[in-house]
């Protein structure tokens, strides 16, 4: 847990759409699509660049959690987006997967 990280705080507050073993899904506060969820690892990993900090098993379970979250929200067709670094549109430096479904605005970030 990083004390100055917004998403670490949201993880600990427990107001989740969905909770898995080591991962949570929350609604994006500023949705860019009809359904706009964020899937986050509970553990603080700043960006997708550090993906190798997850074990093979954790990385697989994280991706499965993204797919299961979308399915549970009734989405069959959707986008999964990860913004990486400031230049990639990332504004919160705790790894997260955007899940966007239904009517779309622009890409997040
Ligand atoms: P990024 O730009 O880093 O890829 O995505 C960060 C996302 O976090 C944005 O889509 C933004 O709307 C969302 N966000 C920022 N602050 C909050 C917050 O306090 N609560 C929630 N649920 N989402 C937030
Ligand atoms: Zn964090």
PDB file of N, CA, C and O and ligand atoms in Angstrom, residues 6-7 10 26-32 36 38 81-85 88-94 96 98 108-109, ligand 1:
ATOM      1  N   UNK A   6      -4.102   7.269  -4.657  1.00  0.00           N
ATOM      2  CA  UNK A   6      -5.569   7.320  -4.680  1.00  0.00           C
ATOM      3  C   UNK A   6      -6.181   5.923  -4.789  1.00  0.00           C
ATOM      4  O   UNK A   6      -7.141   5.585  -4.092  1.00  0.00           O
ATOM      5  N   UNK A   7      -5.620   5.096  -5.680  1.00  0.00           N
ATOM      6  CA  UNK A   7      -6.244   3.780  -5.896  1.00  0.00           C
ATOM      7  C   UNK A   7      -5.978   2.829  -4.725  1.00  0.00           C
ATOM      8  O   UNK A   7      -6.831   2.002  -4.411  1.00  0.00           O
ATOM      9  N   UNK A  10      -8.735   3.721  -2.495  1.00  0.00           N
ATOM     10  CA  UNK A  10     -10.032   3.178  -2.941  1.00  0.00           C
ATOM     11  C   UNK A  10     -10.108   1.679  -2.674  1.00  0.00           C
ATOM     12  O   UNK A  10     -11.155   1.165  -2.287  1.00  0.00           O
ATOM     13  N   UNK A  26     -13.871  -1.311  -9.838  1.00  0.00           N
ATOM     14  CA  UNK A  26     -14.647  -0.150  -9.377  1.00  0.00           C
ATOM     15  C   UNK A  26     -15.219   0.563 -10.601  1.00  0.00           C
ATOM     16  O   UNK A  26     -14.735   0.367 -11.721  1.00  0.00           O
ATOM     17  N   UNK A  27     -16.235   1.372 -10.392  1.00  0.00           N
ATOM     18  CA  UNK A  27     -16.759   2.207 -11.470  1.00  0.00           C
ATOM     19  C   UNK A  27     -15.870   3.430 -11.633  1.00  0.00           C
ATOM     20  O   UNK A  27     -15.479   4.058 -10.640  1.00  0.00           O
ATOM     21  N   UNK A  28     -15.562   3.774 -12.877  1.00  0.00           N
ATOM     22  CA  UNK A  28     -14.789   4.997 -13.120  1.00  0.00           C
ATOM     23  C   UNK A  28     -15.646   6.214 -12.756  1.00  0.00           C
ATOM     24  O   UNK A  28     -16.833   6.271 -13.085  1.00  0.00           O
ATOM     25  N   UNK A  29     -15.037   7.171 -12.088  1.00  0.00           N
ATOM     26  CA  UNK A  29     -15.766   8.351 -11.618  1.00  0.00           C
ATOM     27  C   UNK A  29     -16.181   9.258 -12.785  1.00  0.00           C
ATOM     28  O   UNK A  29     -17.130  10.023 -12.669  1.00  0.00           O
ATOM     29  N   UNK A  30     -15.489   9.121 -13.895  1.00  0.00           N
ATOM     30  CA  UNK A  30     -15.760   9.983 -15.066  1.00  0.00           C
ATOM     31  C   UNK A  30     -15.883   9.099 -16.314  1.00  0.00           C
ATOM     32  O   UNK A  30     -14.998   9.061 -17.165  1.00  0.00           O
ATOM     33  N   UNK A  31     -17.020   8.364 -16.405  1.00  0.00           N
ATOM     34  CA  UNK A  31     -17.129   7.307 -17.427  1.00  0.00           C
ATOM     35  C   UNK A  31     -17.031   7.813 -18.864  1.00  0.00           C
ATOM     36  O   UNK A  31     -17.633   8.821 -19.219  1.00  0.00           O
ATOM     37  N   UNK A  32     -16.263   7.094 -19.670  1.00  0.00           N
ATOM     38  CA  UNK A  32     -16.098   7.405 -21.099  1.00  0.00           C
ATOM     39  C   UNK A  32     -16.930   6.469 -21.969  1.00  0.00           C
ATOM     40  O   UNK A  32     -16.786   6.447 -23.181  1.00  0.00           O
ATOM     41  N   UNK A  36     -18.120   1.736 -17.679  1.00  0.00           N
ATOM     42  CA  UNK A  36     -16.681   2.033 -17.621  1.00  0.00           C
ATOM     43  C   UNK A  36     -16.175   1.628 -16.234  1.00  0.00           C
ATOM     44  O   UNK A  36     -16.381   2.332 -15.248  1.00  0.00           O
ATOM     45  N   UNK A  38     -12.925   0.001 -13.807  1.00  0.00           N
ATOM     46  CA  UNK A  38     -11.469  -0.094 -13.668  1.00  0.00           C
ATOM     47  C   UNK A  38     -11.181  -1.341 -12.855  1.00  0.00           C
ATOM     48  O   UNK A  38     -11.791  -1.551 -11.801  1.00  0.00           O
ATOM     49  N   UNK A  81      -8.421  -1.310 -22.010  1.00  0.00           N
ATOM     50  CA  UNK A  81      -7.384  -0.313 -22.307  1.00  0.00           C
ATOM     51  C   UNK A  81      -6.489  -0.143 -21.085  1.00  0.00           C
ATOM     52  O   UNK A  81      -6.977  -0.058 -19.957  1.00  0.00           O
ATOM     53  N   UNK A  82      -5.198  -0.103 -21.338  1.00  0.00           N
ATOM     54  CA  UNK A  82      -4.251   0.257 -20.281  1.00  0.00           C
ATOM     55  C   UNK A  82      -3.435   1.436 -20.792  1.00  0.00           C
ATOM     56  O   UNK A  82      -2.750   1.327 -21.810  1.00  0.00           O
ATOM     57  N   UNK A  83      -3.531   2.557 -20.108  1.00  0.00           N
ATOM     58  CA  UNK A  83      -2.689   3.706 -20.441  1.00  0.00           C
ATOM     59  C   UNK A  83      -1.377   3.553 -19.679  1.00  0.00           C
ATOM     60  O   UNK A  83      -1.388   3.245 -18.484  1.00  0.00           O
ATOM     61  N   UNK A  84      -0.273   3.745 -20.376  1.00  0.00           N
ATOM     62  CA  UNK A  84       1.032   3.495 -19.754  1.00  0.00           C
ATOM     63  C   UNK A  84       1.884   4.761 -19.791  1.00  0.00           C
ATOM     64  O   UNK A  84       2.304   5.209 -20.864  1.00  0.00           O
ATOM     65  N   UNK A  85       2.114   5.326 -18.613  1.00  0.00           N
ATOM     66  CA  UNK A  85       2.950   6.525 -18.514  1.00  0.00           C
ATOM     67  C   UNK A  85       2.187   7.775 -18.931  1.00  0.00           C
ATOM     68  O   UNK A  85       1.144   7.691 -19.607  1.00  0.00           O
ATOM     69  N   UNK A  88       1.262   8.147 -22.386  1.00  0.00           N
ATOM     70  CA  UNK A  88       0.231   7.187 -22.796  1.00  0.00           C
ATOM     71  C   UNK A  88      -1.117   7.495 -22.170  1.00  0.00           C
ATOM     72  O   UNK A  88      -2.035   6.667 -22.227  1.00  0.00           O
ATOM     73  N   UNK A  89      -1.225   8.655 -21.540  1.00  0.00           N
ATOM     74  CA  UNK A  89      -2.512   9.076 -20.987  1.00  0.00           C
ATOM     75  C   UNK A  89      -2.767   8.634 -19.561  1.00  0.00           C
ATOM     76  O   UNK A  89      -3.859   8.821 -19.035  1.00  0.00           O
ATOM     77  N   UNK A  90      -1.757   8.042 -18.919  1.00  0.00           N
ATOM     78  CA  UNK A  90      -1.962   7.577 -17.539  1.00  0.00           C
ATOM     79  C   UNK A  90      -1.939   8.764 -16.577  1.00  0.00           C
ATOM     80  O   UNK A  90      -1.037   9.603 -16.632  1.00  0.00           O
ATOM     81  N   UNK A  91      -2.941   8.819 -15.704  1.00  0.00           N
ATOM     82  CA  UNK A  91      -3.015   9.906 -14.724  1.00  0.00           C
ATOM     83  C   UNK A  91      -2.942   9.392 -13.292  1.00  0.00           C
ATOM     84  O   UNK A  91      -2.601  10.151 -12.387  1.00  0.00           O
ATOM     85  N   UNK A  92      -3.283   8.120 -13.079  1.00  0.00           N
ATOM     86  CA  UNK A  92      -3.188   7.533 -11.742  1.00  0.00           C
ATOM     87  C   UNK A  92      -2.160   6.407 -11.823  1.00  0.00           C
ATOM     88  O   UNK A  92      -2.329   5.447 -12.593  1.00  0.00           O
ATOM     89  N   UNK A  93      -1.105   6.532 -11.013  1.00  0.00           N
ATOM     90  CA  UNK A  93       0.029   5.614 -11.146  1.00  0.00           C
ATOM     91  C   UNK A  93      -0.083   4.428 -10.195  1.00  0.00           C
ATOM     92  O   UNK A  93       0.771   4.198  -9.331  1.00  0.00           O
ATOM     93  N   UNK A  94      -1.174   3.703 -10.406  1.00  0.00           N
ATOM     94  CA  UNK A  94      -1.421   2.381  -9.792  1.00  0.00           C
ATOM     95  C   UNK A  94      -2.068   1.609 -10.935  1.00  0.00           C
ATOM     96  O   UNK A  94      -3.150   2.003 -11.411  1.00  0.00           O
ATOM     97  N   UNK A  96      -4.009  -0.127 -13.701  1.00  0.00           N
ATOM     98  CA  UNK A  96      -5.443  -0.425 -13.826  1.00  0.00           C
ATOM     99  C   UNK A  96      -5.796  -0.695 -15.270  1.00  0.00           C
ATOM    100  O   UNK A  96      -5.181  -0.177 -16.189  1.00  0.00           O
ATOM    101  N   UNK A  98      -8.824  -0.440 -17.908  1.00  0.00           N
ATOM    102  CA  UNK A  98     -10.137   0.127 -18.211  1.00  0.00           C
ATOM    103  C   UNK A  98     -10.949  -0.928 -18.955  1.00  0.00           C
ATOM    104  O   UNK A  98     -10.446  -1.548 -19.900  1.00  0.00           O
ATOM    105  N   UNK A 108     -10.234   6.487 -22.946  1.00  0.00           N
ATOM    106  CA  UNK A 108      -9.918   7.128 -21.663  1.00  0.00           C
ATOM    107  C   UNK A 108      -8.493   7.684 -21.680  1.00  0.00           C
ATOM    108  O   UNK A 108      -7.595   7.104 -22.267  1.00  0.00           O
ATOM    109  N   UNK A 109      -8.320   8.787 -20.969  1.00  0.00           N
ATOM    110  CA  UNK A 109      -6.988   9.382 -20.860  1.00  0.00           C
ATOM    111  C   UNK A 109      -6.779  10.330 -21.998  1.00  0.00           C
ATOM    112  O   UNK A 109      -5.828  10.959 -22.165  1.00  0.00           O
TER     113      UNK A 109
HETATM  114  P1  LIG B   1      -5.742   6.744 -16.392  1.00  0.00           P
HETATM  115  O1  LIG B   1      -5.904   8.101 -17.009  1.00  0.00           O
HETATM  116  O2  LIG B   1      -4.655   6.744 -15.331  1.00  0.00           O
HETATM  117  O3  LIG B   1      -5.608   5.622 -17.374  1.00  0.00           O
HETATM  118  O4  LIG B   1      -7.107   6.433 -15.664  1.00  0.00           O
HETATM  119  C1  LIG B   1      -7.436   6.935 -14.418  1.00  0.00           C
HETATM  120  C2  LIG B   1      -8.932   6.845 -14.309  1.00  0.00           C
HETATM  121  O5  LIG B   1      -9.285   6.997 -12.948  1.00  0.00           O
HETATM  122  C3  LIG B   1      -9.671   7.941 -15.085  1.00  0.00           C
HETATM  123  O6  LIG B   1     -10.521   7.341 -16.058  1.00  0.00           O
HETATM  124  C4  LIG B   1     -10.435   8.687 -14.003  1.00  0.00           C
HETATM  125  O7  LIG B   1     -11.720   9.082 -14.432  1.00  0.00           O
HETATM  126  C5  LIG B   1     -10.493   7.687 -12.871  1.00  0.00           C
HETATM  127  N1  LIG B   1     -10.543   8.289 -11.548  1.00  0.00           N
HETATM  128  C6  LIG B   1      -9.831   9.370 -11.106  1.00  0.00           C
HETATM  129  N2  LIG B   1     -10.127   9.635  -9.826  1.00  0.00           N
HETATM  130  C7  LIG B   1     -11.041   8.704  -9.435  1.00  0.00           C
HETATM  131  C8  LIG B   1     -11.730   8.459  -8.201  1.00  0.00           C
HETATM  132  O8  LIG B   1     -11.563   9.145  -7.195  1.00  0.00           O
HETATM  133  N3  LIG B   1     -12.607   7.411  -8.184  1.00  0.00           N
HETATM  134  C9  LIG B   1     -12.813   6.610  -9.267  1.00  0.00           C
HETATM  135  N4  LIG B   1     -13.705   5.618  -9.129  1.00  0.00           N
HETATM  136  N5  LIG B   1     -12.177   6.810 -10.452  1.00  0.00           N
HETATM  137  C10 LIG B   1     -11.298   7.847 -10.536  1.00  0.00           C
END
